[in-house]
CSV table of C-alpha atoms in Angstrom, one decimal:
chain,number,residue,atom,x,y,z
A,1,MET,CA,107.0,50.9,118.3
A,2,SER,CA,108.8,54.2,118.4
A,3,ALA,CA,108.4,56.8,115.6
A,4,HIS,CA,112.1,56.5,114.9
A,5,ARG,CA,112.0,52.7,114.7
A,6,SER,CA,108.9,52.7,112.6
A,7,ARG,CA,110.2,55.3,110.2
A,8,ARG,CA,113.5,53.4,109.7
A,9,SER,CA,111.8,50.1,109.3
A,10,PHE,CA,111.0,51.1,105.8
A,11,ILE,CA,114.7,50.6,104.9
A,12,GLY,CA,114.6,46.9,105.7
A,13,HIS,CA,111.5,46.4,103.7
A,14,ALA,CA,113.1,48.1,100.7
A,15,ALA,CA,116.2,46.0,100.8
A,16,ALA,CA,114.0,42.9,101.1
A,17,GLY,CA,112.1,43.6,97.9
A,18,PHE,CA,110.6,47.1,97.8
A,19,SER,CA,107.4,46.3,99.6
A,20,THR,CA,104.6,48.8,99.6
A,21,LEU,CA,105.9,50.2,102.8
A,22,ALA,CA,109.4,50.8,101.3
A,23,PHE,CA,108.5,53.3,98.7
A,24,PRO,CA,107.1,56.0,101.0
A,25,ARG,CA,110.2,55.7,103.3
A,26,LEU,CA,112.7,55.8,100.5
A,27,ALA,CA,110.9,58.6,98.7
A,28,GLN,CA,110.9,60.6,101.9
A,29,ALA,CA,114.5,61.9,101.6
A,30,GLN,CA,115.2,61.8,97.9
A,31,PRO,CA,115.6,65.0,95.9
A,32,ALA,CA,112.3,64.7,94.2
A,33,PRO,CA,111.6,66.3,90.8
A,34,LYS,CA,110.7,69.9,91.2
A,35,PRO,CA,107.2,71.1,90.1
A,36,ALA,CA,106.9,72.9,86.7
A,37,GLN,CA,105.6,76.0,88.5
A,38,ALA,CA,105.9,77.9,91.8
A,39,GLU,CA,102.9,76.4,93.5
A,40,HIS,CA,104.0,77.6,97.0
A,41,ALA,CA,105.5,81.0,96.2
A,42,VAL,CA,104.5,83.9,98.3
A,43,THR,CA,103.4,87.1,96.6
A,44,GLU,CA,104.0,89.6,99.3
A,45,PRO,CA,106.0,89.8,102.6
A,46,VAL,CA,104.3,88.1,105.5
A,47,ALA,CA,105.1,87.1,109.1
A,48,ILE,CA,104.7,83.4,109.5
A,49,GLU,CA,104.6,81.0,112.4
A,50,VAL,CA,107.3,78.2,112.5
A,51,ASN,CA,107.1,75.4,115.0
A,52,ALA,CA,110.1,73.4,116.1
A,53,ARG,CA,110.4,69.9,117.5
A,54,PRO,CA,113.8,68.9,118.9
A,55,ILE,CA,115.9,66.0,117.5
A,56,PRO,CA,117.7,64.8,120.6
A,57,ASN,CA,119.8,62.2,118.9
A,58,PHE,CA,121.3,62.2,115.4
A,59,GLU,CA,121.5,58.4,115.5
A,60,PRO,CA,118.5,57.0,117.3
A,61,ARG,CA,119.9,53.5,117.2
A,62,ASP,CA,122.7,54.5,119.5
A,63,ARG,CA,121.7,57.5,121.6
A,64,SER,CA,125.0,57.7,123.3
A,65,ARG,CA,126.9,58.4,120.1
A,66,THR,CA,127.5,62.1,119.3
A,67,ARG,CA,130.7,61.9,117.1
A,68,PHE,CA,130.3,61.3,113.4
A,69,GLY,CA,133.5,61.6,111.5
A,70,SER,CA,135.0,65.0,112.1
A,71,LEU,CA,131.7,66.4,113.4
A,72,GLN,CA,130.1,66.3,116.9
A,73,TYR,CA,126.3,66.6,117.1
A,74,ARG,CA,125.0,69.6,119.0
A,75,SER,CA,121.3,69.8,118.3
A,76,GLY,CA,118.6,69.6,115.6
A,77,LEU,CA,115.0,70.7,114.9
A,78,VAL,CA,112.1,69.5,112.8
A,79,LEU,CA,110.5,72.6,111.4
A,80,THR,CA,106.8,72.9,110.4
A,81,SER,CA,104.5,75.8,109.7
A,82,PRO,CA,100.8,76.2,109.0
A,83,HIS,CA,101.8,78.6,106.2
A,84,ARG,CA,101.6,76.8,102.9
A,85,GLY,CA,104.6,78.7,101.5
A,86,PHE,CA,107.0,77.4,104.1
A,87,GLY,CA,109.3,74.6,102.9
A,88,GLY,CA,111.5,73.7,100.0
A,89,LEU,CA,114.5,75.2,101.8
A,90,SER,CA,117.5,75.1,99.5
A,91,GLY,CA,120.0,77.5,101.1
A,92,LEU,CA,121.0,79.2,104.3
A,93,ARG,CA,123.4,82.0,105.3
A,94,PHE,CA,123.8,83.7,108.6
A,95,LEU,CA,123.6,87.5,108.8
A,96,ASP,CA,125.6,87.7,112.1
A,97,THR,CA,128.6,86.1,113.6
A,98,LYS,CA,126.6,84.4,116.4
A,99,GLY,CA,124.7,81.9,114.3
A,100,GLU,CA,121.3,83.5,115.1
A,101,ARG,CA,120.0,85.8,112.4
A,102,PHE,CA,119.6,84.0,109.1
A,103,LEU,CA,118.7,84.5,105.5
A,104,ALA,CA,117.3,81.4,103.8
A,105,LEU,CA,115.6,80.7,100.4
A,106,SER,CA,113.2,78.2,99.0
A,107,ASP,CA,113.2,76.7,95.6
A,108,GLN,CA,110.0,78.7,95.0
A,109,GLY,CA,111.7,82.1,94.7
A,110,THR,CA,111.0,83.0,98.4
A,111,TRP,CA,113.2,84.6,101.0
A,112,PHE,CA,112.9,83.5,104.6
A,113,THR,CA,114.4,85.6,107.4
A,114,GLY,CA,114.4,85.2,111.2
A,115,SER,CA,116.5,84.2,114.2
A,116,ILE,CA,117.4,80.9,115.8
A,117,ARG,CA,116.6,80.7,119.5
A,118,TYR,CA,119.0,78.8,121.7
A,119,SER,CA,119.0,77.3,125.2
A,120,GLY,CA,122.6,77.0,126.0
A,121,ARG,CA,124.2,75.5,122.9
A,122,ALA,CA,121.1,73.7,121.7
A,123,MET,CA,118.7,75.2,119.1
A,124,VAL,CA,115.1,75.3,120.5
A,125,GLY,CA,113.1,77.3,118.0
A,126,LEU,CA,112.9,80.1,115.4
A,127,ASP,CA,111.7,83.7,116.1
A,128,ASP,CA,110.5,86.6,113.9
A,129,VAL,CA,110.2,84.5,110.7
A,130,GLU,CA,109.1,86.4,107.6
A,131,ALA,CA,108.6,85.1,104.1
A,132,ALA,CA,109.0,87.5,101.2
A,133,PRO,CA,108.9,87.1,97.4
A,134,MET,CA,112.2,87.4,95.6
A,135,LEU,CA,112.0,90.4,93.2
A,136,GLY,CA,113.4,90.8,89.7
A,137,PRO,CA,114.8,93.9,88.0
A,138,ASP,CA,111.3,95.1,87.3
A,139,GLY,CA,110.3,95.0,90.9
A,140,ARG,CA,107.9,92.1,90.4
A,141,PRO,CA,108.3,88.6,91.9
A,142,ILE,CA,110.7,86.6,89.8
A,143,THR,CA,107.9,83.9,89.6
A,144,ALA,CA,106.0,86.4,87.3
A,145,ARG,CA,108.6,85.6,84.6
A,146,GLY,CA,108.6,81.9,85.3
A,147,TRP,CA,111.8,81.9,87.4
A,148,PHE,CA,111.6,80.2,90.7
A,149,ASP,CA,114.0,77.3,91.2
A,150,THR,CA,116.4,79.3,93.4
A,151,GLU,CA,118.9,76.8,94.7
A,152,SER,CA,122.1,78.6,95.8
A,153,ILE,CA,123.1,81.6,97.8
A,154,ALA,CA,126.3,83.6,98.7
A,155,LEU,CA,126.9,86.8,100.6
A,156,ASP,CA,129.4,89.5,100.0
A,157,GLY,CA,128.7,92.2,102.6
A,158,ASP,CA,125.3,93.7,101.7
A,159,VAL,CA,125.3,91.9,98.3
A,160,VAL,CA,123.5,88.6,98.0
A,161,TYR,CA,124.0,86.3,95.0
A,162,VAL,CA,121.3,83.7,94.1
A,163,GLY,CA,121.7,80.9,91.5
A,164,LEU,CA,118.6,79.6,89.6
A,165,GLU,CA,118.3,76.2,88.1
A,166,ARG,CA,116.2,75.4,85.0
A,167,VAL,CA,116.8,78.9,83.5
A,168,ASN,CA,120.5,78.8,84.5
A,169,GLN,CA,120.6,82.4,85.7
A,170,MET,CA,122.1,84.3,88.6
A,171,LEU,CA,120.7,87.3,90.4
A,172,ARG,CA,122.6,90.0,92.4
A,173,PHE,CA,120.7,91.7,95.2
A,174,ASP,CA,122.0,94.8,97.1
A,175,PHE,CA,120.4,94.4,100.5
A,176,SER,CA,121.4,97.9,101.5
A,177,LYS,CA,118.5,99.0,99.2
A,178,GLY,CA,115.6,97.4,100.9
A,179,PHE,CA,116.9,94.1,102.4
A,180,THR,CA,114.5,91.4,101.0
A,181,ARG,CA,112.6,94.1,99.1
A,182,SER,CA,115.6,94.9,97.0
A,183,ARG,CA,115.5,94.1,93.3
A,184,GLY,CA,117.7,91.4,91.7
A,185,GLU,CA,119.9,92.2,88.7
A,186,VAL,CA,121.0,89.5,86.3
A,187,VAL,CA,124.6,88.6,86.5
A,188,PRO,CA,126.4,87.6,83.3
A,189,LEU,CA,127.5,84.0,83.4
A,190,PRO,CA,130.1,82.0,81.4
A,191,PRO,CA,128.5,80.4,78.3
A,192,ALA,CA,129.1,76.9,79.8
A,193,ALA,CA,127.1,77.8,82.9
A,194,ARG,CA,124.1,78.8,80.7
A,195,LYS,CA,124.3,75.3,79.1
A,196,LEU,CA,124.2,73.3,82.3
A,197,PRO,CA,121.5,70.5,82.5
A,198,PHE,CA,118.0,71.7,83.0
A,199,ASN,CA,117.6,70.6,86.7
A,200,LYS,CA,121.3,70.1,87.6
A,201,GLY,CA,122.5,73.7,87.4
A,202,LEU,CA,124.1,76.1,89.9
A,203,GLU,CA,123.6,74.4,93.3
A,204,ALA,CA,126.2,76.1,95.4
A,205,LEU,CA,127.8,79.5,95.6
A,206,VAL,CA,130.7,80.8,97.7
A,207,MET,CA,132.2,84.3,97.7
A,208,VAL,CA,135.9,84.3,98.6
A,209,PRO,CA,136.5,87.2,101.0
A,210,LYS,CA,139.5,89.5,101.3
A,211,GLY,CA,142.6,88.1,102.8
A,212,LEU,CA,142.4,84.7,101.1
A,213,ALA,CA,143.6,83.4,97.7
A,214,LEU,CA,141.0,84.1,95.0
A,215,ALA,CA,139.6,87.1,97.0
A,216,GLY,CA,136.7,88.7,95.2
A,217,THR,CA,135.9,85.5,93.2
A,218,LEU,CA,132.5,83.9,93.3
A,219,LEU,CA,132.8,80.1,93.2
A,220,ALA,CA,129.8,78.5,91.5
A,221,PHE,CA,129.3,74.8,91.6
A,222,SER,CA,126.8,72.8,89.5
A,223,GLU,CA,124.8,70.0,91.0
A,224,ARG,CA,125.6,67.5,88.4
A,225,GLY,CA,126.8,69.2,85.2
A,226,LEU,CA,129.5,66.8,84.1
A,227,ASP,CA,132.7,67.4,82.1
A,228,ALA,CA,134.1,64.9,79.5
A,229,ALA,CA,135.7,62.9,82.4
A,230,GLY,CA,132.5,62.7,84.4
A,231,ASN,CA,133.5,65.2,87.0
A,232,ILE,CA,131.3,68.0,88.3
A,233,ILE,CA,131.6,71.4,86.5
A,234,ALA,CA,132.3,74.5,88.5
A,235,PHE,CA,133.2,78.1,87.8
A,236,LEU,CA,135.3,81.0,89.0
A,237,ILE,CA,133.3,84.1,88.3
A,238,GLY,CA,134.9,87.5,88.6
A,239,GLY,CA,138.2,88.0,90.5
A,240,LYS,CA,141.6,87.9,88.9
A,241,THR,CA,141.5,84.4,87.4
A,242,PRO,CA,138.0,83.6,86.1
A,243,GLY,CA,137.5,80.3,84.4
A,244,GLN,CA,136.2,76.8,84.8
A,245,PHE,CA,137.3,73.9,87.0
A,246,SER,CA,135.9,70.6,88.1
A,247,VAL,CA,135.2,68.7,91.3
A,248,ARG,CA,136.1,65.0,91.1
A,249,ARG,CA,132.8,63.0,91.3
A,250,THR,CA,133.0,59.8,93.3
A,251,ASP,CA,130.4,57.2,94.5
A,252,ASN,CA,127.6,58.9,92.6
A,253,PHE,CA,127.4,61.9,94.9
A,254,ASP,CA,126.1,65.3,93.6
A,255,ILE,CA,126.8,68.7,95.1
A,256,SER,CA,124.1,70.3,97.3
A,257,ASP,CA,125.9,73.3,98.8
A,258,ALA,CA,129.3,74.6,100.0
A,259,VAL,CA,130.8,76.9,102.6
A,260,LEU,CA,134.2,78.4,103.1
A,261,LEU,CA,135.9,78.0,106.5
A,262,PRO,CA,138.0,80.9,107.9
A,263,PRO,CA,141.3,79.1,107.4
A,264,GLY,CA,140.6,78.8,103.7
A,265,ASP,CA,139.2,75.3,103.2
A,266,LEU,CA,136.0,74.6,101.3
A,267,LEU,CA,133.4,72.2,102.7
A,268,LEU,CA,131.2,70.6,100.0
A,269,LEU,CA,127.8,69.2,101.1
A,270,GLU,CA,127.0,66.3,98.8
A,271,ARG,CA,124.1,63.8,98.5
A,272,LYS,CA,123.1,60.7,96.6
A,273,PHE,CA,120.0,58.6,96.3
A,274,SER,CA,119.1,55.1,95.2
A,275,TRP,CA,115.9,53.1,95.7
A,276,LEU,CA,117.9,50.3,97.3
A,277,ALA,CA,120.0,52.3,99.8
A,278,GLY,CA,117.9,55.5,100.1
A,279,VAL,CA,119.6,58.8,100.6
A,280,GLY,CA,123.2,59.4,101.7
A,281,ILE,CA,125.0,62.6,102.5
A,282,ARG,CA,128.6,63.5,103.0
A,283,ILE,CA,130.9,66.6,103.5
A,284,ARG,CA,134.2,66.8,101.7
A,285,ARG,CA,137.0,69.1,102.7
A,286,ILE,CA,138.9,70.7,99.8
A,287,ALA,CA,141.8,73.1,100.0
A,288,LEU,CA,140.9,76.5,98.5
A,289,LYS,CA,144.5,76.8,97.2
A,290,SER,CA,143.8,73.8,94.9
A,291,VAL,CA,141.1,75.7,93.0
A,292,ALA,CA,142.2,77.3,89.7
A,293,PRO,CA,141.1,77.4,86.1
A,294,GLY,CA,141.4,73.9,84.6
A,295,ALA,CA,142.0,72.2,87.9
A,296,VAL,CA,140.3,69.0,89.1
A,297,VAL,CA,139.9,69.4,92.8
A,298,ASP,CA,139.3,66.6,95.4
A,299,GLY,CA,139.4,66.1,99.1
A,300,PRO,CA,138.6,63.6,101.9
A,301,SER,CA,135.2,63.1,103.3
A,302,ILE,CA,135.0,64.3,106.9
A,303,PHE,CA,131.3,63.3,107.5
A,304,ASP,CA,129.0,60.6,106.2
A,305,ALA,CA,125.4,59.9,107.1
A,306,ASP,CA,122.6,57.7,105.7
A,307,MET,CA,119.0,56.6,106.5
A,308,GLY,CA,120.0,55.3,109.9
A,309,ASN,CA,120.6,58.9,110.9
A,310,GLU,CA,118.3,61.9,111.2
A,311,ILE,CA,118.7,63.3,107.7
A,312,ASP,CA,116.5,64.2,104.8
A,313,ASN,CA,117.2,65.9,101.5
A,314,MET,CA,120.0,68.1,102.9
A,315,GLU,CA,120.5,71.1,100.7
A,316,GLY,CA,122.1,73.9,102.6
A,317,ILE,CA,125.1,74.5,104.8
A,318,ASP,CA,126.8,77.4,106.6
A,319,ALA,CA,129.3,77.9,109.3
A,320,HIS,CA,129.9,80.3,112.2
A,321,VAL,CA,132.4,80.4,115.1
A,322,THR,CA,131.2,80.6,118.7
A,323,PRO,CA,132.7,82.9,121.4
A,324,GLU,CA,134.3,79.7,122.8
A,325,GLY,CA,136.1,79.2,119.5
A,326,ASP,CA,134.0,76.2,118.2
A,327,THR,CA,133.3,76.1,114.5
A,328,VAL,CA,129.6,75.2,114.1
A,329,LEU,CA,128.2,73.8,110.9
A,330,THR,CA,124.5,74.3,110.3
A,331,MET,CA,122.6,72.2,107.7
A,332,ILE,CA,119.1,72.6,106.4
A,333,SER,CA,116.9,70.2,104.3
A,334,ASP,CA,114.4,70.7,101.5
A,335,ASP,CA,111.1,68.9,102.0
A,336,ASN,CA,110.0,69.4,98.5
A,337,PHE,CA,106.7,70.5,100.0
A,338,SER,CA,105.9,66.8,100.5
A,339,VAL,CA,104.0,65.4,103.5
A,340,ILE,CA,106.5,62.5,103.7
A,341,GLN,CA,109.6,64.7,103.9
A,342,ARG,CA,110.8,67.0,106.6
A,343,ASN,CA,112.4,70.4,107.0
A,344,LEU,CA,115.4,69.7,109.2
A,345,LEU,CA,117.8,72.2,110.9
A,346,LEU,CA,120.9,70.4,112.2
A,347,GLN,CA,124.0,71.7,114.0
A,348,PHE,CA,127.4,70.1,114.5
A,349,THR,CA,130.7,71.2,115.9
A,350,LEU,CA,133.7,70.7,113.6
A,351,VAL,CA,136.3,68.8,115.4
A,352,GLU,CA,139.7,69.5,113.8
């Protein structure tokens, strides 16, 4: 029996009655509870080896299929490393326009930098990967003060913003002052952001660039902080119209990450989990012009995937445009440092 068929056979067992084989498979992709401390944090910068195994098909049941909603599958990798600090990947941003040099973070207060290596349009590996501790205002790793659950990331030129769950804080790093060795400064947050649920805080950050409505505003989305109507709380931080808005919550999906496309549309990466159905992910497209203080924004799903596809606990998304004009979406998963979960790197072309 193939590895793909064996891995997915757990789904059938679960639906049939949660057999002993069902629980490992269903647990594989769920957003598991985070540990109470940073057990896998790095304490100093270190070059690490990362191995990559290709994922030839996004849906192994139908290997001829490449189109999934508005996305067309390009390539994917399963990432592993002998370094115990590699994993828990919760956010990804590209540092160039080619979709090669990346900055990622783990939920253990660790930076990861490196480059994606391509063969044609397909990803084949990672090069020059380094792990480094995220530093606080005092120059020590943020884990020294008990901060580690770094879940969201946004870029504004040389400035990097990072959102932390549990403590409901945000840090601002000026990468012109030492790159990943720079010190994070605490960013004041709205009172409501400081009161978000313990493990459902700031999960997605997007900086709106010049030339678009809300330019200079940092959009901050909670994972599942709910307003009185049961919608997901989000914030406009800085800019000309700071305030709070909501994202309509449907079908029990929570927010994992977000990215802003050049035309001015937001893509929200969302996920849900149940013991019966397992994990599901989707991407919703929301017009940036609909975002305003007091608004409840919504938009159609352009991509849906479940346990029949090559997904895991997908937590990060970014976009770049190729020289040919293709808009490529890159997603990354958080393995929760679990032997039954995977670090996946997936790429799709957005088909308008």
